[in-house]
Each structure stands twice: as C-alpha cells, then as structure tokens.
Tab-separated table of C-alpha atoms in Angstrom:
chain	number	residue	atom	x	y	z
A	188	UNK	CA	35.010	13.787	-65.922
A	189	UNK	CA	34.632	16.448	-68.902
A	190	UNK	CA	37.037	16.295	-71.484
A	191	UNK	CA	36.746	19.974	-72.496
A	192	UNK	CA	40.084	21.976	-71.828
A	193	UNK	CA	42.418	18.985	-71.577
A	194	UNK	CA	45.488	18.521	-73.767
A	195	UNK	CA	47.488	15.065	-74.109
A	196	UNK	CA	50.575	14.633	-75.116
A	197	UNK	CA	53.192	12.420	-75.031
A	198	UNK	CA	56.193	12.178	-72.612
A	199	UNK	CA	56.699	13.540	-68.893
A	200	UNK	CA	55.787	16.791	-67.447
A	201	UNK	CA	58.600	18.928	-68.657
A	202	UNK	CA	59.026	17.455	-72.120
A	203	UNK	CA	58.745	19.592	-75.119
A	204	UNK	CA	55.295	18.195	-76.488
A	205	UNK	CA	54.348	19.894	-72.129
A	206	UNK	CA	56.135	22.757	-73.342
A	207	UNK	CA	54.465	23.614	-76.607
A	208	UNK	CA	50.593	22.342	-75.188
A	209	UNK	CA	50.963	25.096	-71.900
A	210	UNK	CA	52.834	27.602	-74.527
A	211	UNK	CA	49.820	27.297	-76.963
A	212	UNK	CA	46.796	26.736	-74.285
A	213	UNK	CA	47.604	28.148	-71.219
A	214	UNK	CA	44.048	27.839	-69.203
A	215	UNK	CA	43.734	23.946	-70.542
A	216	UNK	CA	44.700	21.210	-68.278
A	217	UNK	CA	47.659	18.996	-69.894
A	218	UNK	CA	47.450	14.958	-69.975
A	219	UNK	CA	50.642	13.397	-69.843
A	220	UNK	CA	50.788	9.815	-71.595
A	221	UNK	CA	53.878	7.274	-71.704
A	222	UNK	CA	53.397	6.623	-75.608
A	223	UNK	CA	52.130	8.280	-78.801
A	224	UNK	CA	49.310	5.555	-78.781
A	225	UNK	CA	48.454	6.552	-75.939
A	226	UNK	CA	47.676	9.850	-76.848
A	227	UNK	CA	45.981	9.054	-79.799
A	228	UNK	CA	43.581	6.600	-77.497
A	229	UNK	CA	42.838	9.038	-75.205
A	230	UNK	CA	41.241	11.676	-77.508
A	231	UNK	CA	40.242	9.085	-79.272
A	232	UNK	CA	38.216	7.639	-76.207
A	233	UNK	CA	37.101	10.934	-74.738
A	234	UNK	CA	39.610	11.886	-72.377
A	235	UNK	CA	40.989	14.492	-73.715
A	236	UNK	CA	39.604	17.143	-76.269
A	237	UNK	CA	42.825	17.456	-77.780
A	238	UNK	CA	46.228	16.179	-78.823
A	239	UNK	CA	49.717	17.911	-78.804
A	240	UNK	CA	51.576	15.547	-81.221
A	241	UNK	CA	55.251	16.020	-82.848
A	242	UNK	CA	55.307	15.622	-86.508
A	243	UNK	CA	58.533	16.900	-87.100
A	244	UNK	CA	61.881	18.108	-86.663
A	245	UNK	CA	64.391	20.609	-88.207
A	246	UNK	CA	67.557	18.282	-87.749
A	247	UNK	CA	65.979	14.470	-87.439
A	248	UNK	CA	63.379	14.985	-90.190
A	249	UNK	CA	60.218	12.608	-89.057
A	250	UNK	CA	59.257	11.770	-85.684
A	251	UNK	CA	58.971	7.833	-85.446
A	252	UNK	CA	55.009	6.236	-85.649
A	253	UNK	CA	53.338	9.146	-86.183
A	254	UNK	CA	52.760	8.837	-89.511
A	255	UNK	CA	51.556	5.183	-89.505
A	256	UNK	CA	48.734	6.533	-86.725
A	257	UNK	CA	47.668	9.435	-88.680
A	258	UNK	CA	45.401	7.582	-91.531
A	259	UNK	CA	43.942	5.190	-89.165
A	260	UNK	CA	43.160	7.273	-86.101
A	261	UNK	CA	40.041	8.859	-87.163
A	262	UNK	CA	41.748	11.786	-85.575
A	263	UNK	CA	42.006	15.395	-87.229
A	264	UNK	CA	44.659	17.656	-87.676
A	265	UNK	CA	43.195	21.405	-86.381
A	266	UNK	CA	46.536	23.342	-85.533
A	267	UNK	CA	50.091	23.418	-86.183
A	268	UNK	CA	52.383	25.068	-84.035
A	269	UNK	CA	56.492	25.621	-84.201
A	270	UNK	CA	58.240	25.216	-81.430
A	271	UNK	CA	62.437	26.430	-81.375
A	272	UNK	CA	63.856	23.552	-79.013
A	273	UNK	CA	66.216	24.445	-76.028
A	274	UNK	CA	67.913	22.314	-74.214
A	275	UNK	CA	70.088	22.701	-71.155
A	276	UNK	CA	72.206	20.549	-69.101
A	277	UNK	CA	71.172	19.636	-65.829
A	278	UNK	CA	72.217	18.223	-62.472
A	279	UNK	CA	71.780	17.000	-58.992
A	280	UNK	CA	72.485	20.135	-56.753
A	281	UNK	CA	76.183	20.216	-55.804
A	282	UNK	CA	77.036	18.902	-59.195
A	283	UNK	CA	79.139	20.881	-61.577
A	284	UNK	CA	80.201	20.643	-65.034
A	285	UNK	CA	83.444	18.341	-63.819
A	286	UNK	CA	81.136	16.376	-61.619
A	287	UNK	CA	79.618	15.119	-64.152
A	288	UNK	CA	80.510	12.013	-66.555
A	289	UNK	CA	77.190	10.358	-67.909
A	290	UNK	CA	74.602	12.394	-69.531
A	291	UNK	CA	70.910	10.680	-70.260
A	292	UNK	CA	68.481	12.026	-72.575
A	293	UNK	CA	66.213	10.483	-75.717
A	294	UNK	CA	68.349	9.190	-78.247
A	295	UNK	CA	67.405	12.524	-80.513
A	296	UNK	CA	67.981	15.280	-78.097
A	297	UNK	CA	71.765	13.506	-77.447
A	298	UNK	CA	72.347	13.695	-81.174
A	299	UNK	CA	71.593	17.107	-81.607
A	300	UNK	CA	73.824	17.883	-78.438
A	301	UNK	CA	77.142	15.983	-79.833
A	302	UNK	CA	79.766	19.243	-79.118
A	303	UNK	CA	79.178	19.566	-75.677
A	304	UNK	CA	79.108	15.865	-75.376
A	305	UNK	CA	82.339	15.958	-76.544
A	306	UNK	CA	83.592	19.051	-75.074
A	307	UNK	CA	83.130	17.435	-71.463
A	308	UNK	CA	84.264	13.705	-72.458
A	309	UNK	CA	80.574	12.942	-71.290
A	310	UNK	CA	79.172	9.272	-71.637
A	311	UNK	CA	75.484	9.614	-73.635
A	312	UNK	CA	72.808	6.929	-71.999
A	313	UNK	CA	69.740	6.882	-73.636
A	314	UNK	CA	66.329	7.431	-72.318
A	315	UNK	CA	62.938	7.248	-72.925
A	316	UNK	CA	62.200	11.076	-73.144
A	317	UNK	CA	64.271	14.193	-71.822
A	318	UNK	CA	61.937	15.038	-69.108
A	319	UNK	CA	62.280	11.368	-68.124
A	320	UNK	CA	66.351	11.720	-67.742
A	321	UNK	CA	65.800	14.797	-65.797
A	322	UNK	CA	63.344	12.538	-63.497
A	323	UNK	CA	65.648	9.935	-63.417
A	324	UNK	CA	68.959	11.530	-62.689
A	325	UNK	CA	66.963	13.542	-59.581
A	326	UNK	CA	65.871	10.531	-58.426
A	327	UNK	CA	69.319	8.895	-58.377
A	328	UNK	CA	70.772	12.394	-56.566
A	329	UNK	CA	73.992	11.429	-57.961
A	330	UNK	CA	76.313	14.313	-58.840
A	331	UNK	CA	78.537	12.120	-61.323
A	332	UNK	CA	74.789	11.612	-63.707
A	333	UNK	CA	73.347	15.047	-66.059
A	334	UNK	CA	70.637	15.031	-68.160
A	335	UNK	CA	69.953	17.049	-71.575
A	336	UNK	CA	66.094	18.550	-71.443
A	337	UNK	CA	63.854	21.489	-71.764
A	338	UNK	CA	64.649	24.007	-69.032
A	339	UNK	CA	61.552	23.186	-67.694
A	340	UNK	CA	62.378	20.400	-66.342
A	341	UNK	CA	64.490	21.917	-63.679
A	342	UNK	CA	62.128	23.505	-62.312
A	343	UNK	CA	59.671	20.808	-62.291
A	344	UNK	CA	62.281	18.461	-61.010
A	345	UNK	CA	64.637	20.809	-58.386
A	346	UNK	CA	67.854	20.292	-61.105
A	347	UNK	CA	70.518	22.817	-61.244
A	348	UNK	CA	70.906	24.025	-64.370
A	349	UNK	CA	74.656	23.467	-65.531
A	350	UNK	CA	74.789	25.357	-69.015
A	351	UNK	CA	71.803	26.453	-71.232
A	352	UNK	CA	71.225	26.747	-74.970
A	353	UNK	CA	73.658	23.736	-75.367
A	354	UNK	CA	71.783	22.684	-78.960
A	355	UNK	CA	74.345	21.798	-81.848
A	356	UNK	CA	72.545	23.725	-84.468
A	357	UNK	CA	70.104	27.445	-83.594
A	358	UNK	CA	67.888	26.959	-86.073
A	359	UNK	CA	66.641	23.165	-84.247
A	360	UNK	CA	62.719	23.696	-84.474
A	361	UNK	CA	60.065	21.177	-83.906
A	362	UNK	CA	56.658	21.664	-85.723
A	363	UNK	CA	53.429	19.907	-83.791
A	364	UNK	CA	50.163	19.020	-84.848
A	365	UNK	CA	47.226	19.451	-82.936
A	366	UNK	CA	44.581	16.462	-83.241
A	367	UNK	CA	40.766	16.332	-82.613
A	368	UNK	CA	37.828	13.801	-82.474
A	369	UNK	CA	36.129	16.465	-85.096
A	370	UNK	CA	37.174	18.319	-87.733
A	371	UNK	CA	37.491	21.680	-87.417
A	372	UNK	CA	38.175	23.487	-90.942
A	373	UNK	CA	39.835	26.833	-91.369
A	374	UNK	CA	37.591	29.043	-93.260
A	375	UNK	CA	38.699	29.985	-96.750
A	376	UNK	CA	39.992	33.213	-97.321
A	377	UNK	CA	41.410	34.081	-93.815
A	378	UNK	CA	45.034	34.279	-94.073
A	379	UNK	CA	47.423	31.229	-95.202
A	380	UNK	CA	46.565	27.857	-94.667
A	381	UNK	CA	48.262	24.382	-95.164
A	382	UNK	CA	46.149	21.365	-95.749
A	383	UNK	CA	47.500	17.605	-95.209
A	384	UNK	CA	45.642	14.763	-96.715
A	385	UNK	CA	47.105	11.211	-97.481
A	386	UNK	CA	46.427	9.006	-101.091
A	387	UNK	CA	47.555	5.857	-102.306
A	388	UNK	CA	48.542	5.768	-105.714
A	389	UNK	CA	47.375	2.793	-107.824
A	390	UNK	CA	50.101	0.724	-109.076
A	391	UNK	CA	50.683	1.779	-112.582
A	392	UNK	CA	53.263	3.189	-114.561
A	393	UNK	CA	54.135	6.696	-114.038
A	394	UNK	CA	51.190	6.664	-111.366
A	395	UNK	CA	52.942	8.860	-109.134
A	396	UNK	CA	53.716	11.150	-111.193
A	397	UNK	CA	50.572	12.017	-113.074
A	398	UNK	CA	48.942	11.953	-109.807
A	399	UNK	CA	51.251	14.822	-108.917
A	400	UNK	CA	50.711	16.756	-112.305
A	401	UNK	CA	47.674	18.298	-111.068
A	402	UNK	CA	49.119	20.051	-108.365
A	403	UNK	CA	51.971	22.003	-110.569
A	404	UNK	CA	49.325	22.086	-113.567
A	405	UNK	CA	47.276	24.514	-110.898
A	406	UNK	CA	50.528	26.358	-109.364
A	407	UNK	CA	49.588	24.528	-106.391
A	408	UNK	CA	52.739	24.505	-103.698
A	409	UNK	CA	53.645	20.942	-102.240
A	410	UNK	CA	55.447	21.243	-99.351
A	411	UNK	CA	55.870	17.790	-98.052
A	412	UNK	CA	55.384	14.441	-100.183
A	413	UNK	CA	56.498	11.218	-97.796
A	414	UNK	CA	55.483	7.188	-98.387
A	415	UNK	CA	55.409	4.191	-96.884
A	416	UNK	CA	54.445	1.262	-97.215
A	417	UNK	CA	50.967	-0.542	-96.164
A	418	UNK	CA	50.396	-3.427	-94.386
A	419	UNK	CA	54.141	-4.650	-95.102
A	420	UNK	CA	53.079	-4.486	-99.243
A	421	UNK	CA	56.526	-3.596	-101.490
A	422	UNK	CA	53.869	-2.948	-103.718
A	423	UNK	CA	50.902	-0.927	-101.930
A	424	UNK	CA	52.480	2.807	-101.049
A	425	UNK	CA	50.526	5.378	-98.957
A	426	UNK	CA	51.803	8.812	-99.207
A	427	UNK	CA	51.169	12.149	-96.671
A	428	UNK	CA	51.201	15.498	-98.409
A	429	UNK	CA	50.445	18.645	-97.399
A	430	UNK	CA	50.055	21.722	-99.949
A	431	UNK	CA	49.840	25.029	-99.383
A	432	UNK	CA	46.157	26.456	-99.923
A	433	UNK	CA	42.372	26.024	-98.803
A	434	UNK	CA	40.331	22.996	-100.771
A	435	UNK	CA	37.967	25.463	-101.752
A	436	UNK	CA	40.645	27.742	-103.891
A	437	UNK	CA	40.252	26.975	-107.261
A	438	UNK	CA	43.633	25.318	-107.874
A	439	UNK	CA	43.896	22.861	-105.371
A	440	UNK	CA	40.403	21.647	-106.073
A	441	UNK	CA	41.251	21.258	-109.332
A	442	UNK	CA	43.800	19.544	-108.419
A	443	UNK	CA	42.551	17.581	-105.533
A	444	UNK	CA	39.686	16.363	-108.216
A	445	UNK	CA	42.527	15.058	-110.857
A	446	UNK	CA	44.386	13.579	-107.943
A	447	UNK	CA	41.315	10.744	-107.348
A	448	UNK	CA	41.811	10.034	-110.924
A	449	UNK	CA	45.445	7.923	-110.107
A	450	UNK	CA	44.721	6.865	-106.741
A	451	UNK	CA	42.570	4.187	-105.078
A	452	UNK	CA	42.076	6.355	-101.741
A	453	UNK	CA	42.271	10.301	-100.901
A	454	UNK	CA	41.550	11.204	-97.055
A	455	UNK	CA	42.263	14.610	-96.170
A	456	UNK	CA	43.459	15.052	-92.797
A	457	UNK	CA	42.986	18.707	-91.646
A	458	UNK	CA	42.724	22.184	-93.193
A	459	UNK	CA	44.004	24.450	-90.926
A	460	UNK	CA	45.739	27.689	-90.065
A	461	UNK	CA	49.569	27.843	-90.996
A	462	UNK	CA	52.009	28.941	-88.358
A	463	UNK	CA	53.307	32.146	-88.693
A	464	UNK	CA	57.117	30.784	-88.119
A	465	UNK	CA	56.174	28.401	-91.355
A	466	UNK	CA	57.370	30.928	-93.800
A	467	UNK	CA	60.443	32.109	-92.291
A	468	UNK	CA	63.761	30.195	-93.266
A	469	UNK	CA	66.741	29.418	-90.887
C-alpha cells in the first residue's frame, strides 16, 4: 500500500489531532492510532508519509511523551499548525442538559471545562481521548452519560449536541507539529520561520548559561527553552528550543556555532514555516 497522502495521528476519528490533519490536508487520507508511539512507528515504518502530533497547549502547557520521542525518533519536524480548540457537550438523543449527570472526556479537555462542570453538578470520568467519550457514551445510549469533544464527533458518532463553545478560557489553542521520515527545510528568506533543535549542555558551571549567550549576543529570539532529564541522570539534562529565524541568517548561525562550544550534542529538529496565528497574542 503507498504511503503517499496519508496522515497519522493519534486518538479516534473525531479527536482534535483528526480535526487539525483534515483542516490542514484535506485530499490526504488520515490514520488513526491508539498512542503517540504509535504514530511515531507508523511514519517511522512507512505507513504513513506524515504525522499530525500535539506539542502543545495554551492552558496545560506540554503535551505528555512527546518530547521524550522527539530526539530519538529520527523523525522531522516540517509544519506547525495552530489549532483554537472547541469543545461541546454531547449526548445520547433524547438526552438533555438535566438528563445528564456524568460527563467523560480526557483528563485535559475536563479541566479546561470546570464551569460548566460545575454549573450542571456534573460527575467528570476520565477517558482516554474526547472522541473516545463521545464513542463510548453512544455506545452505552444512556441519556444520564455526556461527553466533552470536538463537535465533530457528533457527527461522526450520531450525538446531540447539548451546548457548544463550553471551553473555560477563548483563547484555549493547541499548536501541532507535523513529522516526516525526511527533512524538508524551509528555504531562507521566504517569510518567518521557527527552527527547533535539542542540545545537552555539558555539566559545568554556568554551562547553561553561556550556552545561551550566543543567542542574545546575536539578537536571536528564543521562544521556548524546556529540559529533562536523560536516561533517569539528575545530572545529564537535554533541552528543546526553538528560536525564531532560518540557520542560514547570520545570527543564529553564529549562534548555533557558539552553542556546540558548551554542549556535548546539538540535533536540530526541523526548520520550517511559522504559523501565521504564532504572532498574534490572546
């Protein structure tokens, strides 16, 4: 089977990472997969050209494991894409907002939903994905059970749709990374561009921070700087950092160069187009 035009991603049809890959690719075939592993294995493995991934998230920061695959997937980041999350509440058909007294939904998308949690004296249960509640709950057909997911979902699953736009906070975005087998660099010079590489500092004195010098030395913005640790080592830290800027500008090679000076390893991860919603604030 050819790979070409097929998207994985991780979660149920409905779920946001389906959302953002049909949004984004519209004549490519998505691959649903049950984990993020998953996902990385099957581009990985040839079958799929491409990977949908969440990296992440205006209210819970990080998304969980993704940044312990990046450096060892052999994968490349290509794309970024912003996606403004929506949820709605759904039910069984019949049910109705006092119908209903459990709500399921991933343990993320129930604590960015807390007011109308509490406005309906609703019971959360947690679940692996919000497309999977909305499966779930329409396979139970019980009107007393809602679920919290993409609108989507209601349609995929025959849900009524019980109230919409029910996120805490308007400004909840998700930003995803698109992976690929080879890397594919944005050429320099054509419009703004973000590039993510990962380094492990040596472990010195004040390594961190002259490893970092180079960048503001060179006016070189950082916009994300986040470490953890390797192989269970207190003292071996790997950090991901993305910068704004092409390797090829002037300033970020520079600093790039003084960067391998204070660290045993520099992998760079993707240089690609930034996302237009990247520079506008809340």
């Amino acid at each position: 089977m050819s790979t070409q035009n097929r998207i994985a991603y991780q979660g149920e049809p409905g779920a946001n990472s389906h959302i953002v890959a049909r949004e984004r690719y519209p004549d490519w075939e998505t691959v649903a997969c049950a984990s993020f592993e998953d996902v990385f294995a099957a581009v990985a493995g040839g079958d799929a050209a491409l990977a949908m991934i969440p990296i992440d998230n205006s209210i819970a920061g990080r998304v969980a494991d993704i940044h312990h695959f990046l450096p060892t997937s052999d994968l490349h980041i290509v794309a970024e894409h912003f996606l403004r999350i929506q949820f709605s509440l759904l039910g069984v058909p019949g049910a109705t907002l006092d119908t209903i007294e459990t709500v399921h939904s991933h343990v993320h998308a129930l604590g960015q939903c807390r007011k109308i949690i509490r406005q309906y004296g609703l019971t959360p249960i947690i679940s692996g994905d919000t497309a999977g509640a909305a499966r779930e709950i329409a396979a139970a057909n019980d009107p007393s059970q809602a679920a919290i997911s993409p609108p989507l979902a209601a349609e995929i699953y025959g849900l009524d749709v019980l109230a919409t736009d029910i996120e805490d906070e308007d400004h909840n975005t998700t930003r995803f990374v698109v992976l690929s087998r080879e890397p594919v660099r944005a050429a320099p010079g054509d419009g703004p561009t973000v590039t993510s590489f990962i380094f492990n500092v040596r472990n010195l004195p004040a390594a961190l921070y002259k490893a970092l010098g180079g960048f503001a030395t060179n006016g070189v913005n950082m916009t994300k700087l986040e470490s953890y640790m390797v192989d269970g080592w207190f003292t071996a830290t790997q950090f991901l950092a993305e910068v704004d800027g092409h390797p090829d500008d002037p300033g970020l090679a520079r600093a790039l160069e003084e960067l391998t000076f204070f660290t045993t390893e520099v992998k760079i991860l993707g240089v690609y187009p930034a996302d237009p919603l990247r520079s506008r604030g809340p």
